[in-house]
Short mmCIF file of C-alpha atoms in Angstrom, two decimals:
data_model
loop_
_atom_site.label_atom_id
_atom_site.label_comp_id
_atom_site.label_asym_id
_atom_site.label_seq_id
_atom_site.Cartn_x
_atom_site.Cartn_y
_atom_site.Cartn_z
CA UNK A 1438 -81.51 47.88 -27.46
CA UNK A 1439 -81.98 44.92 -25.09
CA UNK A 1440 -79.55 45.26 -22.20
CA UNK A 1441 -76.15 41.97 -23.01
CA UNK A 1442 -74.46 42.04 -18.90
CA UNK A 1443 -73.29 38.81 -19.74
CA UNK A 1444 -71.97 38.92 -16.49
CA UNK A 1445 -75.42 36.68 -15.75
CA UNK A 1446 -75.08 34.00 -17.14
CA UNK A 1447 -71.91 34.11 -14.52
CA UNK A 1448 -74.90 33.23 -12.10
CA UNK A 1449 -76.17 30.55 -13.54
CA UNK A 1450 -74.45 26.99 -10.82
CA UNK A 1451 -72.26 23.80 -12.51
CA UNK A 1452 -70.73 20.84 -11.14
CA UNK A 1453 -67.62 19.79 -11.90
CA UNK A 1454 -66.72 16.51 -13.16
CA UNK A 1455 -64.15 14.47 -15.56
CA UNK A 1456 -66.07 13.36 -19.03
CA UNK A 1457 -64.26 10.48 -19.87
CA UNK A 1458 -64.85 8.48 -23.32
CA UNK A 1459 -62.69 5.06 -25.34
CA UNK A 1460 -61.62 1.88 -26.24
CA UNK A 1461 -59.49 -0.61 -26.01
CA UNK A 1462 -57.13 1.82 -28.26
CA UNK A 1463 -57.65 5.21 -27.33
CA UNK A 1464 -59.29 7.40 -24.38
CA UNK A 1465 -58.91 11.08 -23.49
CA UNK A 1466 -60.82 12.75 -20.34
CA UNK A 1467 -61.20 16.91 -19.70
CA UNK A 1468 -63.38 18.43 -17.36
CA UNK A 1469 -66.25 20.31 -18.29
CA UNK A 1470 -69.10 21.92 -16.23
CA UNK A 1471 -72.00 20.71 -18.11
CA UNK A 1472 -73.48 17.39 -16.53
CA UNK A 1473 -76.86 17.02 -15.95
CA UNK A 1474 -80.20 14.23 -15.76
CA UNK A 1475 -83.33 15.10 -18.58
CA UNK A 1476 -85.07 12.32 -18.08
CA UNK A 1477 -85.82 9.68 -15.60
CA UNK A 1478 -88.06 7.21 -17.63
CA UNK A 1479 -85.23 5.83 -19.44
CA UNK A 1480 -82.33 7.56 -17.57
CA UNK A 1481 -80.97 9.85 -19.54
CA UNK A 1482 -77.64 12.43 -19.06
CA UNK A 1483 -76.31 14.88 -21.01
CA UNK A 1484 -72.60 16.53 -21.68
CA UNK A 1485 -71.74 19.70 -23.45
CA UNK A 1486 -68.56 19.27 -25.33
CA UNK A 1487 -66.31 21.31 -27.54
CA UNK A 1488 -65.37 19.98 -30.93
CA UNK A 1489 -62.61 21.57 -30.98
CA UNK A 1490 -61.35 18.84 -27.52
CA UNK A 1491 -60.26 15.08 -28.08
CA UNK A 1492 -62.99 13.87 -26.45
CA UNK A 1493 -65.21 15.92 -28.18
CA UNK A 1494 -63.85 12.86 -31.78
CA UNK A 1495 -63.87 10.88 -28.88
CA UNK A 1496 -67.05 10.84 -28.04
CA UNK A 1497 -68.10 10.92 -31.62
CA UNK A 1498 -66.16 7.55 -32.90
CA UNK A 1499 -67.35 5.09 -29.39
CA UNK A 1500 -70.86 7.21 -29.09
CA UNK A 1501 -70.60 7.04 -24.82
CA UNK A 1502 -69.28 8.85 -22.44
CA UNK A 1503 -68.58 8.69 -18.72
CA UNK A 1504 -68.86 11.48 -16.14
CA UNK A 1505 -66.61 11.68 -13.01
CA UNK A 1506 -68.58 13.82 -10.11
CA UNK A 1507 -65.09 15.73 -8.34
CA UNK A 1508 -65.60 15.62 -4.72
CA UNK A 1509 -64.89 19.32 -2.73
CA UNK A 1510 -61.17 19.18 -1.81
CA UNK A 1511 -60.85 18.11 -5.30
CA UNK A 1512 -56.82 19.20 -5.85
CA UNK A 1513 -55.95 22.20 -8.84
CA UNK A 1514 -53.44 19.92 -10.37
CA UNK A 1515 -55.06 16.85 -10.69
CA UNK A 1516 -57.91 19.64 -12.44
CA UNK A 1517 -55.28 21.31 -13.82
CA UNK A 1518 -54.20 18.07 -15.84
CA UNK A 1519 -57.97 17.37 -17.06
CA UNK A 1520 -58.39 20.97 -17.43
CA UNK A 1521 -54.91 22.08 -19.27
CA UNK A 1522 -53.84 19.52 -20.57
CA UNK A 1523 -54.72 18.71 -24.41
CA UNK A 1524 -54.81 14.31 -25.06
CA UNK A 1525 -53.35 15.14 -27.89
CA UNK A 1526 -50.02 15.37 -25.97
CA UNK A 1527 -49.89 13.27 -22.96
CA UNK A 1528 -51.73 9.94 -21.44
CA UNK A 1529 -53.81 11.85 -19.41
CA UNK A 1530 -54.23 8.36 -17.64
CA UNK A 1531 -50.67 7.76 -17.32
CA UNK A 1532 -51.20 8.85 -13.39
CA UNK A 1533 -54.86 8.69 -12.58
CA UNK A 1534 -56.81 5.51 -11.03
CA UNK A 1535 -59.45 4.97 -14.23
CA UNK A 1536 -61.78 2.27 -14.34
CA UNK A 1537 -62.95 0.50 -18.17
CA UNK A 1538 -66.55 0.88 -17.59
CA UNK A 1539 -69.71 -1.26 -20.10
CA UNK A 1540 -69.23 0.80 -22.88
CA UNK A 1541 -65.83 0.72 -22.55
CA UNK A 1542 -64.80 4.23 -21.87
CA UNK A 1543 -62.15 4.41 -19.38
CA UNK A 1544 -63.47 5.93 -16.34
CA UNK A 1545 -62.02 7.63 -13.34
CA UNK A 1546 -61.65 6.67 -10.38
CA UNK A 1547 -59.55 9.39 -8.78
CA UNK A 1548 -61.56 12.13 -6.64
CA UNK A 1549 -64.71 10.72 -8.58
CA UNK A 1550 -67.13 10.45 -5.43
CA UNK A 1551 -69.16 9.22 -8.01
CA UNK A 1552 -68.98 8.21 -11.79
CA UNK A 1553 -71.75 6.84 -14.25
CA UNK A 1554 -71.46 6.56 -18.07
CA UNK A 1555 -73.98 6.83 -20.80
CA UNK A 1556 -74.07 5.26 -24.59
CA UNK A 1557 -74.59 8.26 -27.20
CA UNK A 1558 -78.52 8.22 -28.03
CA UNK A 1559 -78.70 12.15 -29.70
CA UNK A 1560 -76.85 15.14 -30.03
CA UNK A 1561 -77.55 18.75 -30.36
CA UNK A 1562 -75.51 20.68 -32.71
CA UNK A 1563 -74.40 23.96 -30.92
CA UNK A 1564 -72.17 25.12 -33.10
CA UNK A 1565 -68.57 24.86 -31.18
CA UNK A 1566 -70.35 22.53 -29.18
CA UNK A 1567 -72.12 19.04 -29.14
CA UNK A 1568 -74.41 17.95 -26.69
CA UNK A 1569 -74.63 14.57 -26.74
CA UNK A 1570 -77.71 12.90 -25.04
CA UNK A 1571 -76.49 9.39 -23.21
CA UNK A 1572 -78.95 6.28 -22.17
CA UNK A 1573 -77.78 5.82 -17.93
CA UNK A 1574 -75.60 2.53 -18.45
CA UNK A 1575 -73.89 1.83 -15.31
CA UNK A 1576 -73.87 4.31 -12.44
CA UNK A 1577 -72.02 3.82 -9.47
CA UNK A 1578 -71.49 5.73 -6.09
CA UNK A 1579 -67.69 5.75 -5.03
CA UNK A 1580 -67.88 7.65 -1.33
CA UNK A 1581 -69.68 10.52 0.77
CA UNK A 1582 -68.42 13.89 0.87
CA UNK A 1583 -69.72 17.65 -0.77
CA UNK A 1584 -69.75 17.99 -5.11
CA UNK A 1585 -67.30 20.56 -6.38
CA UNK A 1586 -70.01 22.91 -8.20
CA UNK A 1587 -67.81 25.18 -9.78
CA UNK A 1588 -68.05 28.30 -8.16
CA UNK A 1589 -66.30 27.01 -5.26
CA UNK A 1590 -64.16 26.13 -7.52
CA UNK A 1591 -63.52 29.70 -8.54
CA UNK A 1592 -64.29 30.96 -5.11
CA UNK A 1593 -61.03 28.27 -4.20
CA UNK A 1594 -59.11 29.85 -6.08
CA UNK A 1595 -59.56 33.39 -4.72
CA UNK A 1596 -58.47 31.70 -1.67
CA UNK A 1597 -55.23 29.72 -2.46
CA UNK A 1598 -52.84 32.48 -5.19
CA UNK A 1599 -51.17 29.48 -6.19
CA UNK A 1600 -53.65 28.67 -8.10
CA UNK A 1601 -55.27 31.65 -9.37
CA UNK A 1602 -55.09 31.90 -13.10
CA UNK A 1603 -55.50 35.77 -12.45
CA UNK A 1604 -54.18 35.70 -9.11
CA UNK A 1605 -51.84 39.04 -8.93
CA UNK A 1606 -49.40 39.37 -5.66
CA UNK A 1607 -50.51 41.02 -3.09
CA UNK A 1608 -46.81 42.73 -3.46
CA UNK A 1609 -47.31 43.33 -6.82
CA UNK A 1610 -51.33 45.32 -6.50
CA UNK A 1611 -49.25 47.83 -3.17
CA UNK A 1612 -46.68 48.45 -4.92
CA UNK A 1613 -48.91 49.68 -8.10
CA UNK A 1614 -50.79 52.00 -5.51
CA UNK A 1615 -48.30 54.45 -4.50
CA UNK A 1616 -46.87 54.50 -8.14
CA UNK A 1617 -44.29 52.64 -8.90
CA UNK A 1618 -43.31 50.16 -10.04
CA UNK A 1619 -45.30 47.14 -10.92
CA UNK A 1620 -43.72 43.67 -9.84
CA UNK A 1621 -42.77 41.34 -13.58
CA UNK A 1622 -43.29 37.72 -12.44
CA UNK A 1623 -43.64 34.14 -13.44
CA UNK A 1624 -46.07 33.35 -15.08
CA UNK A 1625 -47.40 30.16 -16.61
CA UNK A 1626 -47.97 29.94 -20.62
CA UNK A 1627 -50.20 26.65 -20.12
CA UNK A 1628 -52.94 28.29 -17.00
CA UNK A 1629 -52.06 31.24 -16.34
CA UNK A 1630 -50.75 30.73 -12.76
CA UNK A 1631 -48.41 33.34 -11.63
CA UNK A 1632 -45.15 31.68 -9.60
CA UNK A 1633 -45.18 33.98 -6.20
CA UNK A 1634 -41.29 33.63 -4.49
CA UNK A 1635 -42.36 34.95 -1.43
CA UNK A 1636 -44.66 32.24 -1.47
CA UNK A 1637 -42.28 29.46 -3.44
CA UNK A 1638 -44.15 26.46 -3.63
CA UNK A 1639 -44.33 23.96 -0.94
CA UNK A 1640 -45.57 22.07 -2.14
CA UNK A 1641 -43.57 21.12 -5.52
CA UNK A 1642 -40.16 21.65 -2.92
CA UNK A 1643 -39.52 25.27 -2.73
CA UNK A 1644 -38.58 26.98 -0.37
CA UNK A 1645 -40.62 30.69 0.19
CA UNK A 1646 -38.13 33.45 -0.74
CA UNK A 1647 -37.02 31.08 -3.47
CA UNK A 1648 -36.10 33.72 -7.06
CA UNK A 1649 -37.68 31.49 -9.95
CA UNK A 1650 -34.85 31.65 -11.29
CA UNK A 1651 -33.48 29.15 -9.01
CA UNK A 1652 -35.97 26.81 -8.95
CA UNK A 1653 -35.20 23.22 -10.50
CA UNK A 1654 -35.48 22.44 -14.43
CA UNK A 1655 -37.81 19.52 -13.17
CA UNK A 1656 -40.40 22.08 -11.52
CA UNK A 1657 -43.19 21.02 -12.83
CA UNK A 1658 -46.80 24.26 -12.57
CA UNK A 1659 -49.02 23.34 -9.87
CA UNK A 1660 -52.10 23.21 -11.51
CA UNK A 1661 -51.35 22.31 -14.80
CA UNK A 1662 -48.30 20.36 -14.53
CA UNK A 1663 -47.00 22.80 -17.66
CA UNK A 1664 -43.37 22.75 -17.45
CA UNK A 1665 -40.58 25.09 -16.27
CA UNK A 1666 -39.56 25.85 -19.49
CA UNK A 1667 -43.66 26.81 -19.93
CA UNK A 1668 -43.36 30.19 -18.48
CA UNK A 1669 -43.29 33.95 -19.44
CA UNK A 1670 -41.81 36.59 -17.82
CA UNK A 1671 -45.21 39.00 -17.28
CA UNK B 1005 -74.47 -6.94 -15.39
CA UNK B 1006 -73.19 -3.29 -14.91
CA UNK B 1007 -74.12 -1.59 -11.43
CA UNK B 1008 -77.03 1.20 -11.67
CA UNK B 1009 -76.66 3.20 -8.39
CA UNK B 1010 -79.30 5.63 -9.52
CA UNK B 1011 -78.31 7.65 -6.63
CA UNK B 1012 -74.97 8.84 -8.16
CA UNK B 1013 -76.60 11.25 -10.30
CA UNK B 1014 -77.17 13.27 -7.32
CA UNK B 1015 -74.19 14.03 -6.58
CA UNK B 1016 -74.65 16.08 -9.63
CA UNK B 1017 -75.06 19.88 -9.18
CA UNK B 1018 -77.54 22.25 -10.20
CA UNK B 1019 -79.63 25.60 -9.60
CA UNK B 1020 -82.90 27.14 -9.52
CA UNK B 1021 -84.60 29.08 -11.77
CA UNK B 1022 -87.76 29.63 -13.03
CA UNK B 1023 -88.16 29.15 -16.63
CA UNK B 1024 -91.11 31.16 -18.32
CA UNK B 1025 -92.49 32.04 -21.58
CA UNK B 1026 -95.42 33.73 -23.96
CA UNK B 1027 -97.06 36.50 -25.84
CA UNK B 1028 -99.78 39.12 -25.24
CA UNK B 1029 -102.45 36.37 -25.14
CA UNK B 1030 -100.99 34.11 -22.20
CA UNK B 1031 -98.47 33.44 -20.64
CA UNK B 1032 -95.98 30.96 -18.30
CA UNK B 1033 -93.35 29.99 -15.63
CA UNK B 1034 -91.70 27.31 -14.55
CA UNK B 1035 -89.60 25.82 -11.77
CA UNK B 1036 -86.40 24.10 -13.25
CA UNK B 1037 -83.25 23.06 -12.23
CA UNK B 1038 -81.52 22.32 -15.96
CA UNK B 1039 -80.52 25.98 -17.21
CA UNK B 1040 -76.97 26.35 -18.33
CA UNK B 1041 -74.87 27.42 -21.11
CA UNK B 1042 -73.85 26.35 -24.54
CA UNK B 1043 -71.66 28.46 -26.18
CA UNK B 1044 -70.14 31.49 -25.84
CA UNK B 1045 -69.58 32.76 -28.98
CA UNK B 1046 -72.25 33.08 -29.96
CA UNK B 1047 -73.74 32.82 -26.72
CA UNK B 1048 -76.23 30.55 -26.32
CA UNK B 1049 -77.78 28.51 -23.46
CA UNK B 1050 -79.70 25.92 -22.68
CA UNK B 1051 -82.76 24.82 -20.96
CA UNK B 1052 -84.59 20.68 -19.79
CA UNK B 1053 -88.86 21.35 -20.10
CA UNK B 1054 -91.10 18.46 -19.47
CA UNK B 1055 -93.12 18.06 -22.58
CA UNK B 1056 -96.60 17.93 -20.68
CA UNK B 1057 -95.78 21.33 -18.54
CA UNK B 1058 -97.55 24.64 -20.16
CA UNK B 1059 -94.19 25.72 -21.01
CA UNK B 1060 -92.96 23.53 -23.02
CA UNK B 1061 -96.12 24.28 -25.11
CA UNK B 1062 -95.82 27.73 -24.43
CA UNK B 1063 -92.70 27.44 -25.65
CA UNK B 1064 -93.21 25.70 -29.23
CA UNK B 1065 -95.34 28.96 -29.77
CA UNK B 1066 -93.46 31.48 -29.04
CA UNK B 1067 -89.94 30.38 -29.63
CA UNK B 1068 -88.25 32.19 -27.02
CA UNK B 1069 -88.28 31.38 -23.70
CA UNK B 1070 -87.18 33.53 -20.19
CA UNK B 1071 -84.51 32.27 -16.97
CA UNK B 1072 -84.76 33.27 -13.88
CA UNK B 1073 -82.23 33.24 -11.12
CA UNK B 1074 -83.30 33.14 -8.11
CA UNK B 1075 -81.70 34.56 -4.74
CA UNK B 1076 -80.54 31.81 -1.74
CA UNK B 1077 -83.24 33.40 -0.15
CA UNK B 1078 -86.11 32.94 -1.66
CA UNK B 1079 -89.41 31.56 0.30
CA UNK B 1080 -90.56 28.02 -0.60
CA UNK B 1081 -94.89 29.32 -1.57
CA UNK B 1082 -93.26 31.04 -3.75
CA UNK B 1083 -91.01 28.23 -4.97
CA UNK B 1084 -94.04 26.42 -4.49
CA UNK B 1085 -96.03 28.76 -6.78
CA UNK B 1086 -93.77 28.35 -9.39
CA UNK B 1087 -93.53 24.35 -8.25
CA UNK B 1088 -96.18 23.06 -7.72
CA UNK B 1089 -99.05 24.79 -9.66
CA UNK B 1090 -100.10 24.26 -13.57
CA UNK B 1091 -100.91 26.97 -15.26
CA UNK B 1092 -103.65 26.26 -16.80
CA UNK B 1093 -105.21 26.51 -13.49
CA UNK B 1094 -103.79 29.69 -12.19
CA UNK B 1095 -102.31 32.54 -13.51
CA UNK B 1096 -99.16 32.26 -11.55
CA UNK B 1097 -97.82 36.43 -12.32
CA UNK B 1098 -100.79 38.16 -10.62
CA UNK B 1099 -99.62 38.04 -7.95
CA UNK B 1100 -95.46 38.55 -9.32
CA UNK B 1101 -93.43 41.28 -10.23
CA UNK B 1102 -92.41 41.01 -14.35
CA UNK B 1103 -90.94 41.80 -16.35
CA UNK B 1104 -91.40 41.52 -20.93
CA UNK B 1105 -89.09 41.25 -22.44
CA UNK B 1106 -86.79 42.15 -25.64
CA UNK B 1107 -88.54 38.64 -27.54
CA UNK B 1108 -92.33 39.54 -25.69
CA UNK B 1109 -91.47 36.92 -22.48
CA UNK B 1110 -92.42 37.02 -18.60
CA UNK B 1111 -89.52 37.70 -16.97
CA UNK B 1112 -90.24 37.50 -13.04
CA UNK B 1113 -88.19 39.73 -11.36
CA UNK B 1114 -89.28 38.88 -7.75
CA UNK B 1115 -86.28 37.22 -6.04
CA UNK B 1116 -84.15 36.72 -8.95
CA UNK B 1117 -81.20 37.79 -8.93
CA UNK B 1118 -80.07 37.30 -13.34
CA UNK B 1119 -82.67 36.96 -15.78
CA UNK B 1120 -82.15 36.87 -19.34
CA UNK B 1121 -83.85 35.39 -22.58
CA UNK B 1122 -83.56 33.50 -25.71
CA UNK B 1123 -84.60 32.70 -29.05
CA UNK B 1124 -84.85 29.44 -29.05
CA UNK B 1125 -82.00 27.98 -32.43
CA UNK B 1126 -82.84 24.32 -31.66
CA UNK B 1127 -83.46 21.62 -29.85
CA UNK B 1128 -83.09 18.79 -27.91
CA UNK B 1129 -86.12 15.38 -28.46
CA UNK B 1130 -85.00 13.53 -24.96
CA UNK B 1131 -88.13 11.65 -23.84
CA UNK B 1132 -90.70 12.64 -22.03
CA UNK B 1133 -88.49 16.42 -22.22
CA UNK B 1134 -87.19 18.65 -24.72
CA UNK B 1135 -83.48 20.45 -23.70
CA UNK B 1136 -84.61 24.18 -26.22
CA UNK B 1137 -81.24 26.14 -27.37
CA UNK B 1138 -81.87 29.36 -27.05
CA UNK B 1139 -80.31 32.00 -29.02
CA UNK B 1140 -79.18 34.79 -25.68
CA UNK B 1141 -81.36 37.68 -26.40
CA UNK B 1142 -81.14 39.85 -23.40
CA UNK B 1143 -79.53 39.85 -20.55
CA UNK B 1144 -79.46 41.23 -16.89
CA UNK B 1145 -77.93 41.55 -13.16
CA UNK B 1146 -81.09 42.03 -11.26
CA UNK B 1147 -79.22 42.50 -8.12
CA UNK B 1148 -76.07 41.32 -6.05
CA UNK B 1149 -76.39 38.11 -4.00
CA UNK B 1150 -75.82 33.86 -4.11
CA UNK B 1151 -77.30 31.95 -6.42
CA UNK B 1152 -80.75 29.56 -4.61
CA UNK B 1153 -79.14 25.63 -5.83
CA UNK B 1154 -80.67 23.06 -6.12
CA UNK B 1155 -78.17 21.32 -2.83
CA UNK B 1156 -79.22 24.60 -0.43
CA UNK B 1157 -83.33 24.61 -1.69
CA UNK B 1158 -82.59 20.49 -0.47
CA UNK B 1159 -81.05 21.18 2.78
CA UNK B 1160 -83.04 24.33 2.91
CA UNK B 1161 -86.27 21.59 3.33
CA UNK B 1162 -84.53 19.75 5.64
CA UNK B 1163 -84.20 21.99 8.45
CA UNK B 1164 -87.44 23.87 7.48
CA UNK B 1165 -89.91 21.36 8.51
CA UNK B 1166 -93.15 23.01 7.54
CA UNK B 1167 -91.65 23.73 3.99
CA UNK B 1168 -91.25 19.75 3.50
CA UNK B 1169 -92.50 17.67 1.44
CA UNK B 1170 -91.22 13.85 3.24
CA UNK B 1171 -91.13 16.16 6.25
CA UNK B 1172 -92.29 13.12 9.28
CA UNK B 1173 -93.22 14.87 12.79
CA UNK B 1174 -90.25 13.23 15.70
CA UNK B 1175 -93.62 13.72 18.02
CA UNK B 1176 -94.91 10.60 14.93
CA UNK B 1177 -91.05 9.43 15.00
CA UNK B 1178 -90.65 9.07 18.55
CA UNK B 1179 -94.16 7.42 19.38
CA UNK B 1180 -94.13 5.01 16.25
CA UNK B 1181 -90.51 4.56 18.39
CA UNK B 1182 -92.43 3.62 21.05
CA UNK B 1183 -95.14 0.70 19.87
CA UNK B 1184 -97.81 3.43 19.98
CA UNK B 1185 -99.65 4.51 17.75
CA UNK B 1186 -98.64 6.70 15.02
CA UNK B 1187 -99.29 10.81 14.72
CA UNK B 1188 -102.37 11.19 11.78
CA UNK B 1189 -101.39 15.06 10.12
CA UNK B 1190 -102.77 16.88 7.76
CA UNK B 1191 -100.56 16.31 4.01
CA UNK B 1192 -100.89 19.16 1.28
CA UNK B 1193 -102.91 16.80 -1.35
CA UNK B 1194 -100.70 19.26 -4.29
CA UNK B 1195 -97.29 20.01 -2.36
CA UNK B 1196 -96.75 17.26 0.03
CA UNK B 1197 -96.46 19.46 3.16
CA UNK B 1198 -97.71 17.97 6.30
CA UNK B 1199 -99.68 21.00 9.02
CA UNK B 1200 -97.74 20.48 12.09
CA UNK B 1201 -100.11 21.77 14.90
CA UNK B 1202 -97.13 21.97 17.36
CA UNK B 1203 -95.34 24.54 15.28
CA UNK B 1204 -98.78 25.99 13.09
CA UNK B 1205 -97.85 28.28 10.92
CA UNK B 1206 -96.65 32.04 12.35
CA UNK B 1207 -95.62 33.41 9.02
CA UNK B 1208 -99.49 32.56 8.15
CA UNK B 1209 -101.28 33.66 11.25
CA UNK B 1210 -101.62 30.74 13.10
CA UNK B 1211 -100.13 30.20 16.19
CA UNK B 1212 -98.63 27.36 17.71
CA UNK B 1213 -100.80 24.69 19.53
CA UNK B 1214 -103.18 25.51 16.87
CA UNK B 1215 -105.45 22.22 15.28
CA UNK B 1216 -105.46 21.96 11.70
CA UNK B 1217 -110.04 22.42 12.08
CA UNK B 1218 -109.08 26.06 13.97
CA UNK B 1219 -107.22 26.52 10.64
CA UNK B 1220 -109.56 29.32 9.03
CA UNK B 1221 -111.21 28.82 5.48
CA UNK B 1222 -108.18 30.93 4.45
CA UNK B 1223 -105.75 29.27 5.06
CA UNK B 1224 -103.48 29.00 2.77
CA UNK B 1225 -100.25 25.78 2.27
CA UNK B 1226 -97.50 28.07 3.07
CA UNK B 1227 -95.24 26.03 0.88
CA UNK B 1228 -97.29 25.80 -2.35
CA UNK B 1229 -100.50 28.04 -1.53
CA UNK B 1230 -102.81 25.35 -2.07
CA UNK B 1231 -106.01 26.03 0.12
CA UNK B 1232 -107.44 24.70 3.63
CA UNK B 1233 -109.51 22.40 1.65
CA UNK B 1234 -106.79 20.90 0.41
CA UNK B 1235 -105.46 19.32 2.72
CA UNK B 1236 -106.71 15.23 3.47
CA UNK B 1237 -105.58 14.27 7.13
CA UNK B 1238 -102.85 11.24 6.43
#
């Protein structure tokens, strides 16, 4: 029996992108880690998109897609907006700076170091996903900065507790070690981020030491923008 | 007219891999920067391979491929062997540690932190390249180390003059600035690496200060392994 330790796949390197599509009547964008150049003559690029996503539906309709290469310093809530929310529920572009490309696709400019767009010329049905191959239509450098890599994104989450969906507060871990009951915490049901009362959410106006119950109802999850009502005690 | 600054594509992130294929009668492997997971249920991975390469021919024949994820410290001559040489001219595996996978594919173990292999289930014709989609057959972690990224590979070459195909010795640049005749240098016709007499090739047993003419005929290019006779004065 051949060994099948899929952790091996975690060593594959990726960037982090917003893949977009749309026209005058509808538009959407989503976080994707798979975008790559395939050929140089002519220049073609590919993206891999889950068939269940709205962006997939719109690419099929418009036969074009845009790609924004995110900068290393992209804030987690921005990634949360495009990665943890569905365009079926909200217009992701409402609070975001975007251009309209030559194909009619929206192109996200905020936190992008480069944008390009392509006209679909072929596609590969891969079961749950489609790999769309596109011929480059436009291509633009926006600023000089390091691109965000998937590895760096995971690393940031590890270092920045408030952005970590899988974060376990040190207090809870220590208590568990000592045989005490684990500390219950409020967890975002959209993205999995756990609120730590000791740290609060200073960027969101919540002082360290604030119990979850005392947070105003207008407060939103700093990772994905979900509302306070989307949090549950775990 | 839409802007077309293809430098934008340089911001896309890649890893560095050896993609292999073969069976008992023939085998080959090559450097590739495009390897990625496409779906998780079932687990599929894809690679993009130039149609002119021997590895492409063998994947078509064997309908399977292997991928070795290279570690960050992979030496440039090892990359040179798989990246700048053709398996039509030599057996790349002659001096390399490799296993035979469940598909019959050779799997390069040297400098690999993870290896996986896949049976081709679909392919996308992309002109000069083919994107092969494969269902995972085996998957193994070999060691804990950082993967080599394409960005890091380029950075290394920038910092390590002797591994830089596009390297211009500071002496030559300074001489040119002062209006003097540019310093002629011996350049590897296989990979473009330039020999710098001031630096020599200590790893290859050539002391700093050795003129190219005094290097023994058995010496090989530290980047790609080409022979001394493959160097030409430029």
